[in-house]
PDB file of C-alpha atoms in Angstrom:
ATOM      1  CA  MET Y 327      95.872  71.059  15.931  1.00  0.00           C
ATOM      2  CA  ARG Y 328      98.473  69.481  18.191  1.00  0.00           C
ATOM      3  CA  ARG Y 329      96.969  67.457  21.037  1.00  0.00           C
ATOM      4  CA  ILE Y 330      97.346  68.603  24.631  1.00  0.00           C
ATOM      5  CA  SER Y 331     100.209  66.747  26.288  1.00  0.00           C
ATOM      6  CA  LEU Y 332     100.324  65.553  29.870  1.00  0.00           C
ATOM      7  CA  GLU Y 333     103.456  67.648  30.355  1.00  0.00           C
ATOM      8  CA  ASP Y 334     101.545  70.786  29.297  1.00  0.00           C
ATOM      9  CA  LEU Y 335      98.813  69.927  31.800  1.00  0.00           C
ATOM     10  CA  HIS Y 336     101.351  69.203  34.538  1.00  0.00           C
ATOM     11  CA  ILE Y 337     103.055  72.597  34.101  1.00  0.00           C
ATOM     12  CA  PHE Y 338      99.689  74.380  33.885  1.00  0.00           C
ATOM     13  CA  ARG Y 339      98.382  72.690  37.035  1.00  0.00           C
ATOM     14  CA  CYS Y 340     101.577  73.453  38.945  1.00  0.00           C
ATOM     15  CA  VAL Y 341     101.341  77.177  38.118  1.00  0.00           C
ATOM     16  CA  ALA Y 342      97.656  77.163  39.058  1.00  0.00           C
ATOM     17  CA  VAL Y 343      98.254  75.409  42.394  1.00  0.00           C
ATOM     18  CA  GLU Y 344     101.346  77.433  43.317  1.00  0.00           C
ATOM     19  CA  GLY Y 345      99.738  80.717  42.243  1.00  0.00           C
ATOM     20  CA  GLY Y 346     102.809  81.983  40.402  1.00  0.00           C
ATOM     21  CA  VAL Y 347     105.550  81.132  37.907  1.00  0.00           C
ATOM     22  CA  LEU Y 348     108.486  81.436  40.345  1.00  0.00           C
ATOM     23  CA  ARG Y 349     107.071  78.972  42.869  1.00  0.00           C
ATOM     24  CA  ALA Y 350     105.978  76.629  40.085  1.00  0.00           C
ATOM     25  CA  ALA Y 351     109.438  76.758  38.483  1.00  0.00           C
ATOM     26  CA  ASP Y 352     111.058  75.879  41.799  1.00  0.00           C
ATOM     27  CA  ARG Y 353     108.698  72.935  42.250  1.00  0.00           C
ATOM     28  CA  LEU Y 354     109.212  71.764  38.656  1.00  0.00           C
ATOM     29  CA  ASN Y 355     113.000  72.262  38.849  1.00  0.00           C
ATOM     30  CA  ARG Y 356     112.876  74.552  35.799  1.00  0.00           C
ATOM     31  CA  VAL Y 357     113.979  78.118  35.175  1.00  0.00           C
ATOM     32  CA  PRO Y 358     111.075  80.623  35.392  1.00  0.00           C
ATOM     33  CA  SER Y 359     111.529  81.786  31.775  1.00  0.00           C
ATOM     34  CA  ASN Y 360     110.988  78.216  30.572  1.00  0.00           C
ATOM     35  CA  VAL Y 361     107.737  77.905  32.536  1.00  0.00           C
ATOM     36  CA  THR Y 362     106.514  81.281  31.250  1.00  0.00           C
ATOM     37  CA  THR Y 363     107.301  80.294  27.658  1.00  0.00           C
ATOM     38  CA  ARG Y 364     105.525  76.950  28.011  1.00  0.00           C
ATOM     39  CA  ILE Y 365     102.404  78.608  29.426  1.00  0.00           C
ATOM     40  CA  LYS Y 366     102.341  81.230  26.652  1.00  0.00           C
ATOM     41  CA  GLN Y 367     102.760  78.523  23.984  1.00  0.00           C
ATOM     42  CA  PHE Y 368     100.004  76.492  25.632  1.00  0.00           C
ATOM     43  CA  GLU Y 369      97.630  79.490  25.675  1.00  0.00           C
ATOM     44  CA  SER Y 370      98.473  80.274  22.045  1.00  0.00           C
ATOM     45  CA  ARG Y 371      97.746  76.709  20.990  1.00  0.00           C
ATOM     46  CA  LEU Y 372      94.426  76.717  22.844  1.00  0.00           C
ATOM     47  CA  GLY Y 373      93.530  80.192  21.609  1.00  0.00           C
ATOM     48  CA  THR Y 374      92.526  81.408  25.072  1.00  0.00           C
ATOM     49  CA  GLN Y 375      94.075  83.048  28.138  1.00  0.00           C
ATOM     50  CA  LEU Y 376      94.423  80.714  31.110  1.00  0.00           C
ATOM     51  CA  PHE Y 377      95.897  83.124  33.687  1.00  0.00           C
ATOM     52  CA  ARG Y 378      95.699  86.809  34.523  1.00  0.00           C
ATOM     53  CA  ARG Y 379      98.098  88.703  36.761  1.00  0.00           C
ATOM     54  CA  GLN Y 380      96.958  89.821  40.223  1.00  0.00           C
ATOM     55  CA  GLY Y 381      99.722  91.691  41.995  1.00  0.00           C
ATOM     56  CA  ARG Y 382     102.737  89.393  42.225  1.00  0.00           C
ATOM     57  CA  ASN Y 383     100.621  86.318  41.676  1.00  0.00           C
ATOM     58  CA  VAL Y 384      98.635  84.894  38.792  1.00  0.00           C
ATOM     59  CA  VAL Y 385      95.041  83.671  39.036  1.00  0.00           C
ATOM     60  CA  LEU Y 386      92.991  81.474  36.754  1.00  0.00           C
ATOM     61  CA  THR Y 387      90.603  82.907  34.197  1.00  0.00           C
ATOM     62  CA  ASP Y 388      87.218  81.243  33.666  1.00  0.00           C
ATOM     63  CA  ALA Y 389      88.773  79.124  30.901  1.00  0.00           C
ATOM     64  CA  GLY Y 390      91.630  78.238  33.244  1.00  0.00           C
ATOM     65  CA  HIS Y 391      89.217  77.079  35.939  1.00  0.00           C
ATOM     66  CA  ARG Y 392      87.480  74.804  33.424  1.00  0.00           C
ATOM     67  CA  LEU Y 393      90.765  73.399  32.191  1.00  0.00           C
ATOM     68  CA  LEU Y 394      92.024  72.759  35.729  1.00  0.00           C
ATOM     69  CA  GLY Y 395      89.149  70.333  36.343  1.00  0.00           C
ATOM     70  CA  HIS Y 396      90.047  68.403  33.199  1.00  0.00           C
ATOM     71  CA  ALA Y 397      93.763  68.529  34.044  1.00  0.00           C
ATOM     72  CA  GLU Y 398      93.230  67.124  37.546  1.00  0.00           C
ATOM     73  CA  ARG Y 399      91.176  64.253  36.165  1.00  0.00           C
ATOM     74  CA  LEU Y 400      93.500  63.410  33.261  1.00  0.00           C
ATOM     75  CA  LEU Y 401      96.688  63.547  35.326  1.00  0.00           C
ATOM     76  CA  ARG Y 402      95.095  61.398  38.003  1.00  0.00           C
ATOM     77  CA  LEU Y 403      94.018  58.836  35.396  1.00  0.00           C
ATOM     78  CA  ALA Y 404      97.565  58.808  33.995  1.00  0.00           C
ATOM     79  CA  ASP Y 405      98.970  58.127  37.465  1.00  0.00           C
ATOM     80  CA  GLU Y 406      96.413  55.372  38.015  1.00  0.00           C
ATOM     81  CA  ALA Y 407      97.197  53.794  34.643  1.00  0.00           C
ATOM     82  CA  GLU Y 408     100.918  53.739  35.382  1.00  0.00           C
ATOM     83  CA  GLU Y 409     100.338  52.361  38.872  1.00  0.00           C
ATOM     84  CA  ASP Y 410      97.970  49.720  37.541  1.00  0.00           C
ATOM     85  CA  LEU Y 411     100.288  48.549  34.769  1.00  0.00           C
ATOM     86  CA  CYS Y 412     103.417  48.571  36.910  1.00  0.00           C
ATOM     87  CA  SER Y 413     102.000  46.907  40.010  1.00  0.00           C
ATOM     88  CA  GLY Y 414      98.768  45.195  38.986  1.00  0.00           C
ATOM     89  CA  VAL Y 415      97.278  46.636  42.193  1.00  0.00           C
ATOM     90  CA  VAL Y 416      94.407  49.140  42.328  1.00  0.00           C
ATOM     91  CA  ALA Y 417      95.817  52.375  43.730  1.00  0.00           C
ATOM     92  CA  GLY Y 418      95.227  56.100  43.606  1.00  0.00           C
ATOM     93  CA  SER Y 419      92.615  58.491  44.939  1.00  0.00           C
ATOM     94  CA  LEU Y 420      88.832  58.304  44.709  1.00  0.00           C
ATOM     95  CA  ARG Y 421      86.872  61.479  45.409  1.00  0.00           C
ATOM     96  CA  LEU Y 422      83.328  60.545  46.340  1.00  0.00           C
ATOM     97  CA  GLY Y 423      80.284  62.673  46.991  1.00  0.00           C
ATOM     98  CA  SER Y 424      77.360  61.418  49.021  1.00  0.00           C
ATOM     99  CA  LEU Y 425      74.083  62.365  50.597  1.00  0.00           C
ATOM    100  CA  GLU Y 426      74.436  62.717  54.344  1.00  0.00           C
ATOM    101  CA  SER Y 427      71.978  59.847  54.849  1.00  0.00           C
ATOM    102  CA  ALA Y 428      74.082  57.451  52.761  1.00  0.00           C
ATOM    103  CA  ALA Y 429      77.351  58.678  54.279  1.00  0.00           C
ATOM    104  CA  SER Y 430      76.159  58.096  57.842  1.00  0.00           C
ATOM    105  CA  VAL Y 431      74.370  54.750  57.442  1.00  0.00           C
ATOM    106  CA  ARG Y 432      75.039  52.980  54.139  1.00  0.00           C
ATOM    107  CA  LEU Y 433      78.611  53.808  53.218  1.00  0.00           C
ATOM    108  CA  PRO Y 434      80.658  52.924  56.343  1.00  0.00           C
ATOM    109  CA  PRO Y 435      80.494  49.128  55.789  1.00  0.00           C
ATOM    110  CA  ILE Y 436      80.975  49.550  52.026  1.00  0.00           C
ATOM    111  CA  LEU Y 437      84.031  51.771  52.419  1.00  0.00           C
ATOM    112  CA  SER Y 438      85.419  49.454  55.086  1.00  0.00           C
ATOM    113  CA  ARG Y 439      85.284  46.510  52.665  1.00  0.00           C
ATOM    114  CA  TYR Y 440      86.712  48.689  49.895  1.00  0.00           C
ATOM    115  CA  HIS Y 441      89.659  49.780  52.036  1.00  0.00           C
ATOM    116  CA  ALA Y 442      90.355  46.192  53.103  1.00  0.00           C
ATOM    117  CA  ALA Y 443      90.351  45.012  49.471  1.00  0.00           C
ATOM    118  CA  HIS Y 444      92.314  47.984  48.088  1.00  0.00           C
ATOM    119  CA  PRO Y 445      94.559  49.384  50.835  1.00  0.00           C
ATOM    120  CA  ARG Y 446      96.613  51.446  48.363  1.00  0.00           C
ATOM    121  CA  THR Y 447      93.670  53.648  47.459  1.00  0.00           C
ATOM    122  CA  HIS Y 448      92.775  56.900  49.192  1.00  0.00           C
ATOM    123  CA  VAL Y 449      89.096  57.837  49.487  1.00  0.00           C
ATOM    124  CA  GLU Y 450      87.931  61.432  50.007  1.00  0.00           C
ATOM    125  CA  LEU Y 451      84.257  61.809  50.943  1.00  0.00           C
ATOM    126  CA  GLN Y 452      82.202  65.004  50.615  1.00  0.00           C
ATOM    127  CA  THR Y 453      78.538  65.326  51.564  1.00  0.00           C
ATOM    128  CA  GLY Y 454      75.830  67.510  50.078  1.00  0.00           C
ATOM    129  CA  THR Y 455      72.410  67.575  48.480  1.00  0.00           C
ATOM    130  CA  THR Y 456      71.783  65.775  45.204  1.00  0.00           C
ATOM    131  CA  ALA Y 457      71.888  69.031  43.224  1.00  0.00           C
ATOM    132  CA  ALA Y 458      75.110  70.198  44.905  1.00  0.00           C
ATOM    133  CA  LEU Y 459      76.799  66.849  44.287  1.00  0.00           C
ATOM    134  CA  LEU Y 460      75.826  66.848  40.613  1.00  0.00           C
ATOM    135  CA  ARG Y 461      77.344  70.341  40.257  1.00  0.00           C
ATOM    136  CA  ARG Y 462      80.593  69.157  41.833  1.00  0.00           C
ATOM    137  CA  LEU Y 463      80.632  66.184  39.476  1.00  0.00           C
ATOM    138  CA  ASP Y 464      80.072  68.468  36.489  1.00  0.00           C
ATOM    139  CA  ASN Y 465      82.944  70.701  37.682  1.00  0.00           C
ATOM    140  CA  HIS Y 466      85.251  67.671  38.080  1.00  0.00           C
ATOM    141  CA  GLN Y 467      85.568  68.288  41.819  1.00  0.00           C
ATOM    142  CA  ILE Y 468      84.568  64.687  42.555  1.00  0.00           C
ATOM    143  CA  ASP Y 469      84.808  61.434  40.588  1.00  0.00           C
ATOM    144  CA  ALA Y 470      81.423  59.943  41.477  1.00  0.00           C
ATOM    145  CA  ALA Y 471      78.467  60.621  43.769  1.00  0.00           C
ATOM    146  CA  PHE Y 472      75.726  58.776  45.623  1.00  0.00           C
ATOM    147  CA  VAL Y 473      72.551  60.729  44.839  1.00  0.00           C
ATOM    148  CA  SER Y 474      68.832  60.133  45.299  1.00  0.00           C
ATOM    149  CA  GLU Y 475      66.002  60.151  42.811  1.00  0.00           C
ATOM    150  CA  PRO Y 476      64.639  62.191  41.177  1.00  0.00           C
ATOM    151  CA  PHE Y 477      67.659  63.741  39.436  1.00  0.00           C
ATOM    152  CA  ASP Y 478      68.614  64.762  35.910  1.00  0.00           C
ATOM    153  CA  LYS Y 479      70.911  62.027  34.621  1.00  0.00           C
ATOM    154  CA  GLY Y 480      71.920  63.816  31.405  1.00  0.00           C
ATOM    155  CA  SER Y 481      75.045  62.176  29.958  1.00  0.00           C
ATOM    156  CA  LEU Y 482      76.069  60.622  33.275  1.00  0.00           C
ATOM    157  CA  SER Y 483      76.377  56.900  33.867  1.00  0.00           C
ATOM    158  CA  ALA Y 484      74.315  55.669  36.805  1.00  0.00           C
ATOM    159  CA  VAL Y 485      73.664  52.471  38.702  1.00  0.00           C
ATOM    160  CA  ALA Y 486      71.096  51.999  41.474  1.00  0.00           C
ATOM    161  CA  VAL Y 487      72.887  50.733  44.579  1.00  0.00           C
ATOM    162  CA  PHE Y 488      70.287  50.580  47.345  1.00  0.00           C
ATOM    163  CA  ALA Y 489      66.733  51.568  48.188  1.00  0.00           C
ATOM    164  CA  GLU Y 490      65.574  53.725  51.088  1.00  0.00           C
ATOM    165  CA  GLU Y 491      62.206  53.605  52.835  1.00  0.00           C
ATOM    166  CA  LEU Y 492      61.097  57.195  53.345  1.00  0.00           C
ATOM    167  CA  VAL Y 493      58.861  58.186  56.248  1.00  0.00           C
ATOM    168  CA  LEU Y 494      57.117  61.366  57.329  1.00  0.00           C
ATOM    169  CA  ILE Y 495      57.883  62.460  60.894  1.00  0.00           C
ATOM    170  CA  THR Y 496      55.971  64.719  63.267  1.00  0.00           C
ATOM    171  CA  ALA Y 497      56.151  65.466  67.003  1.00  0.00           C
ATOM    172  CA  ARG Y 498      54.924  62.718  69.313  1.00  0.00           C
ATOM    173  CA  GLY Y 499      51.374  62.960  70.584  1.00  0.00           C
ATOM    174  CA  GLY Y 500      50.013  64.610  67.467  1.00  0.00           C
ATOM    175  CA  PRO Y 501      47.211  63.253  65.271  1.00  0.00           C
ATOM    176  CA  ARG Y 502      47.743  60.529  62.709  1.00  0.00           C
ATOM    177  CA  ILE Y 503      48.422  61.842  59.223  1.00  0.00           C
ATOM    178  CA  GLY Y 504      46.137  60.460  56.530  1.00  0.00           C
ATOM    179  CA  GLY Y 505      47.425  62.566  53.649  1.00  0.00           C
ATOM    180  CA  ALA Y 506      49.070  65.799  52.602  1.00  0.00           C
ATOM    181  CA  GLN Y 507      45.853  67.706  53.300  1.00  0.00           C
ATOM    182  CA  ASP Y 508      46.360  67.027  57.030  1.00  0.00           C
ATOM    183  CA  LEU Y 509      49.579  69.049  56.886  1.00  0.00           C
ATOM    184  CA  ALA Y 510      48.133  72.358  55.663  1.00  0.00           C
ATOM    185  CA  ASP Y 511      49.889  75.371  57.190  1.00  0.00           C
ATOM    186  CA  GLN Y 512      52.661  73.230  58.680  1.00  0.00           C
ATOM    187  CA  THR Y 513      56.332  74.228  58.654  1.00  0.00           C
ATOM    188  CA  VAL Y 514      58.502  71.917  56.560  1.00  0.00           C
ATOM    189  CA  VAL Y 515      61.894  71.162  58.121  1.00  0.00           C
ATOM    190  CA  ALA Y 516      64.338  70.066  55.430  1.00  0.00           C
ATOM    191  CA  PHE Y 517      67.716  70.366  53.818  1.00  0.00           C
ATOM    192  CA  PRO Y 518      68.130  73.435  51.558  1.00  0.00           C
ATOM    193  CA  HIS Y 519      67.038  73.541  47.915  1.00  0.00           C
ATOM    194  CA  GLY Y 520      68.628  70.748  45.883  1.00  0.00           C
ATOM    195  CA  CYS Y 521      67.585  67.950  48.242  1.00  0.00           C
ATOM    196  CA  SER Y 522      65.637  65.238  46.383  1.00  0.00           C
ATOM    197  CA  TYR Y 523      63.646  64.281  49.488  1.00  0.00           C
ATOM    198  CA  ARG Y 524      62.548  67.894  49.929  1.00  0.00           C
ATOM    199  CA  ARG Y 525      61.464  67.929  46.287  1.00  0.00           C
ATOM    200  CA  LEU Y 526      59.365  64.798  46.794  1.00  0.00           C
ATOM    201  CA  LEU Y 527      57.621  66.355  49.790  1.00  0.00           C
ATOM    202  CA  VAL Y 528      56.946  69.627  47.966  1.00  0.00           C
ATOM    203  CA  ASP Y 529      55.519  67.759  44.953  1.00  0.00           C
ATOM    204  CA  TRP Y 530      53.268  65.734  47.285  1.00  0.00           C
ATOM    205  CA  PHE Y 531      51.973  68.917  48.891  1.00  0.00           C
ATOM    206  CA  ALA Y 532      51.428  70.592  45.519  1.00  0.00           C
ATOM    207  CA  ALA Y 533      49.473  67.628  44.153  1.00  0.00           C
ATOM    208  CA  ALA Y 534      47.103  67.919  47.145  1.00  0.00           C
ATOM    209  CA  GLY Y 535      46.819  71.714  46.828  1.00  0.00           C
ATOM    210  CA  VAL Y 536      48.535  72.190  50.185  1.00  0.00           C
ATOM    211  CA  THR Y 537      50.827  75.137  50.868  1.00  0.00           C
ATOM    212  CA  PRO Y 538      53.390  74.858  53.705  1.00  0.00           C
ATOM    213  CA  ARG Y 539      53.466  77.764  56.134  1.00  0.00           C
ATOM    214  CA  ARG Y 540      57.202  78.122  55.641  1.00  0.00           C
ATOM    215  CA  PHE Y 541      60.428  76.147  55.206  1.00  0.00           C
ATOM    216  CA  LEU Y 542      63.098  75.801  57.856  1.00  0.00           C
ATOM    217  CA  ASP Y 543      66.378  74.894  56.147  1.00  0.00           C
ATOM    218  CA  LEU Y 544      68.812  72.846  58.240  1.00  0.00           C
ATOM    219  CA  GLY Y 545      72.070  71.111  57.403  1.00  0.00           C
ATOM    220  CA  SER Y 546      71.896  67.830  59.312  1.00  0.00           C
ATOM    221  CA  TYR Y 547      69.429  65.056  60.035  1.00  0.00           C
ATOM    222  CA  HIS Y 548      70.096  65.270  63.782  1.00  0.00           C
ATOM    223  CA  ALA Y 549      69.040  68.931  63.763  1.00  0.00           C
ATOM    224  CA  ILE Y 550      65.956  68.109  61.687  1.00  0.00           C
ATOM    225  CA  VAL Y 551      64.855  65.342  64.087  1.00  0.00           C
ATOM    226  CA  ALA Y 552      65.407  67.599  67.100  1.00  0.00           C
ATOM    227  CA  CYS Y 553      63.312  70.416  65.589  1.00  0.00           C
ATOM    228  CA  VAL Y 554      60.479  68.065  64.638  1.00  0.00           C
ATOM    229  CA  ALA Y 555      60.536  66.488  68.110  1.00  0.00           C
ATOM    230  CA  ALA Y 556      60.203  69.992  69.579  1.00  0.00           C
ATOM    231  CA  GLY Y 557      57.059  70.589  67.511  1.00  0.00           C
ATOM    232  CA  THR Y 558      58.590  72.955  64.969  1.00  0.00           C
ATOM    233  CA  GLY Y 559      57.159  71.203  61.925  1.00  0.00           C
ATOM    234  CA  VAL Y 560      57.216  68.063  59.789  1.00  0.00           C
ATOM    235  CA  ALA Y 561      59.948  66.395  57.765  1.00  0.00           C
ATOM    236  CA  ILE Y 562      60.667  63.482  55.464  1.00  0.00           C
ATOM    237  CA  MET Y 563      63.706  61.231  55.833  1.00  0.00           C
ATOM    238  CA  PRO Y 564      65.001  57.669  55.324  1.00  0.00           C
ATOM    239  CA  ALA Y 565      63.886  55.229  58.011  1.00  0.00           C
ATOM    240  CA  SER Y 566      67.462  53.875  58.185  1.00  0.00           C
ATOM    241  CA  VAL Y 567      68.718  57.301  59.286  1.00  0.00           C
ATOM    242  CA  LEU Y 568      65.933  57.660  61.823  1.00  0.00           C
ATOM    243  CA  ASP Y 569      66.778  54.255  63.295  1.00  0.00           C
ATOM    244  CA  ASN Y 570      70.279  55.522  64.068  1.00  0.00           C
ATOM    245  CA  ALA Y 571      69.506  59.150  64.919  1.00  0.00           C
ATOM    246  CA  VAL Y 572      69.765  60.758  68.328  1.00  0.00           C
ATOM    247  CA  MET Y 573      66.197  61.385  69.561  1.00  0.00           C
ATOM    248  CA  GLY Y 574      64.948  58.970  66.892  1.00  0.00           C
ATOM    249  CA  ASP Y 575      62.379  57.687  69.410  1.00  0.00           C
ATOM    250  CA  SER Y 576      61.159  61.186  70.227  1.00  0.00           C
ATOM    251  CA  ILE Y 577      59.099  61.636  67.080  1.00  0.00           C
ATOM    252  CA  GLN Y 578      56.107  59.981  65.451  1.00  0.00           C
ATOM    253  CA  ARG Y 579      56.493  58.151  62.129  1.00  0.00           C
ATOM    254  CA  HIS Y 580      53.847  58.173  59.402  1.00  0.00           C
ATOM    255  CA  GLU Y 581      53.736  55.986  56.316  1.00  0.00           C
ATOM    256  CA  LEU Y 582      53.970  57.860  53.020  1.00  0.00           C
ATOM    257  CA  PRO Y 583      51.955  57.023  49.878  1.00  0.00           C
ATOM    258  CA  GLU Y 584      53.286  53.964  48.075  1.00  0.00           C
ATOM    259  CA  ALA Y 585      54.399  56.000  45.047  1.00  0.00           C
ATOM    260  CA  MET Y 586      56.918  57.968  47.136  1.00  0.00           C
ATOM    261  CA  ARG Y 587      57.623  55.536  49.965  1.00  0.00           C
ATOM    262  CA  THR Y 588      60.627  53.852  48.333  1.00  0.00           C
ATOM    263  CA  ASN Y 589      63.477  55.961  46.970  1.00  0.00           C
ATOM    264  CA  ARG Y 590      66.556  54.618  45.201  1.00  0.00           C
ATOM    265  CA  THR Y 591      70.076  55.906  45.742  1.00  0.00           C
ATOM    266  CA  ASN Y 592      72.245  55.850  42.612  1.00  0.00           C
ATOM    267  CA  LEU Y 593      75.989  56.032  42.121  1.00  0.00           C
ATOM    268  CA  VAL Y 594      76.639  58.394  39.191  1.00  0.00           C
ATOM    269  CA  TRP Y 595      79.824  59.304  37.313  1.00  0.00           C
ATOM    270  CA  ALA Y 596      80.982  60.885  34.051  1.00  0.00           C
ATOM    271  CA  GLY Y 597      83.109  59.280  31.353  1.00  0.00           C
ATOM    272  CA  GLU Y 598      85.120  56.100  31.743  1.00  0.00           C
ATOM    273  CA  PRO Y 599      85.697  55.115  35.382  1.00  0.00           C
ATOM    274  CA  GLY Y 600      89.306  54.951  36.531  1.00  0.00           C
ATOM    275  CA  GLY Y 601      90.811  52.049  38.445  1.00  0.00           C
ATOM    276  CA  PRO Y 602      89.649  53.012  41.966  1.00  0.00           C
ATOM    277  CA  LEU Y 603      86.093  53.779  40.794  1.00  0.00           C
ATOM    278  CA  SER Y 604      85.936  50.566  38.748  1.00  0.00           C
ATOM    279  CA  ALA Y 605      86.942  48.647  41.870  1.00  0.00           C
ATOM    280  CA  LEU Y 606      84.136  50.302  43.858  1.00  0.00           C
ATOM    281  CA  LEU Y 607      81.601  49.477  41.129  1.00  0.00           C
ATOM    282  CA  GLU Y 608      82.703  45.853  41.198  1.00  0.00           C
ATOM    283  CA  LEU Y 609      82.401  45.727  44.989  1.00  0.00           C
ATOM    284  CA  LEU Y 610      78.872  47.156  44.790  1.00  0.00           C
ATOM    285  CA  ARG Y 611      77.938  44.679  42.047  1.00  0.00           C
ATOM    286  CA  VAL Y 612      79.163  41.704  44.069  1.00  0.00           C
ATOM    287  CA  GLY Y 613      77.404  43.026  47.164  1.00  0.00           C
ATOM    288  CA  ALA Y 614      74.136  43.394  45.248  1.00  0.00           C
ATOM    289  CA  GLN Y 615      74.391  39.837  43.966  1.00  0.00           C
ATOM    290  CA  ALA Y 616      75.081  38.532  47.470  1.00  0.00           C
ATOM    291  CA  GLY Y 617      72.071  40.433  48.769  1.00  0.00           C
ATOM    292  CA  ALA Y 618      69.872  38.960  46.055  1.00  0.00           C
ATOM    293  CA  CYS Y 619      71.062  35.455  46.919  1.00  0.00           C
ATOM    294  CA  GLY Y 620      70.272  36.082  50.582  1.00  0.00           C
ATOM    295  CA  ARG Y 621      66.766  37.225  49.765  1.00  0.00           C
ATOM    296  CA  HIS Y 622      66.122  34.049  47.812  1.00  0.00           C
ATOM    297  CA  GLY Y 623      67.788  31.759  50.330  1.00  0.00           C
ATOM    298  CA  ARG Y 624      66.657  30.227  53.608  1.00  0.00           C
ATOM    299  CA  THR Y 625      66.138  33.544  55.362  1.00  0.00           C
ATOM    300  CA  SER Y 626      63.687  34.832  52.780  1.00  0.00           C
ATOM    301  CA  LYS Y 627      60.684  33.312  54.533  1.00  0.00           C
ATOM    302  CA  SER Y 628      61.297  35.500  57.589  1.00  0.00           C
ATOM    303  CA  MET Y 629      61.150  38.720  55.614  1.00  0.00           C
ATOM    304  CA  PRO Y 630      57.884  40.663  55.405  1.00  0.00           C
TER     305      PRO Y 630
END
């Protein structure tokens, strides 16, 4: 079978983005009949229908949606390869996914250094839970994601990039928490299903035979802290986020069991990384080495 060409993918993507043959033909500077013929030949070669008509427009079939993800990735890699070979400079777009905690605290200095080192790259950042980010990665909507453990790695490549200290938070003035059994009948305030931190807390409760009264699903750490401070319930979150959160001093922190106290954030991706992602991986590797040197240098004696 003849291999898919980049030109086939380019025409297919243009029709998909423009939503019709006429607009795609105008953008491609081709006659509409030529575009229609190329799409029909492409579908025949693949043995599947990529578009279906909807009024005056065309929309993607399920197969078309799957192919569009591959097309976006392959065409972007082709552009990056040409840019890399012609200029020797890392350029192109990098679509990143991230947990809100990492996006708000960990990533700003990393992305600042990345932009300074590679000014011809364009970074798009989306936030979500670990499960949501892994779905976007699987659907080729992002190139890589910062996710927290536990997660199903599958065929993905992954590298641990930093560790978070997790803490349990309750309203100020309440009793000290000695274990999950002290939280029976409490409301758990957390991100929706798919959040790894929520999963850790639920597993901790289950192991102690504790059943939460209910779950209150919220979409931001600031909202979670505010609800806990108001006495709504309990939550689990990274200490680094709490240190920078509004009302971060309005709650009471409790140490979690050692087995769940430290949680690693991983950068995950599928396939071979393109130029912009490879540059980010190198920046993270150098940063990790510098951090290790600092821990073993003169300042190490001041660390707990």
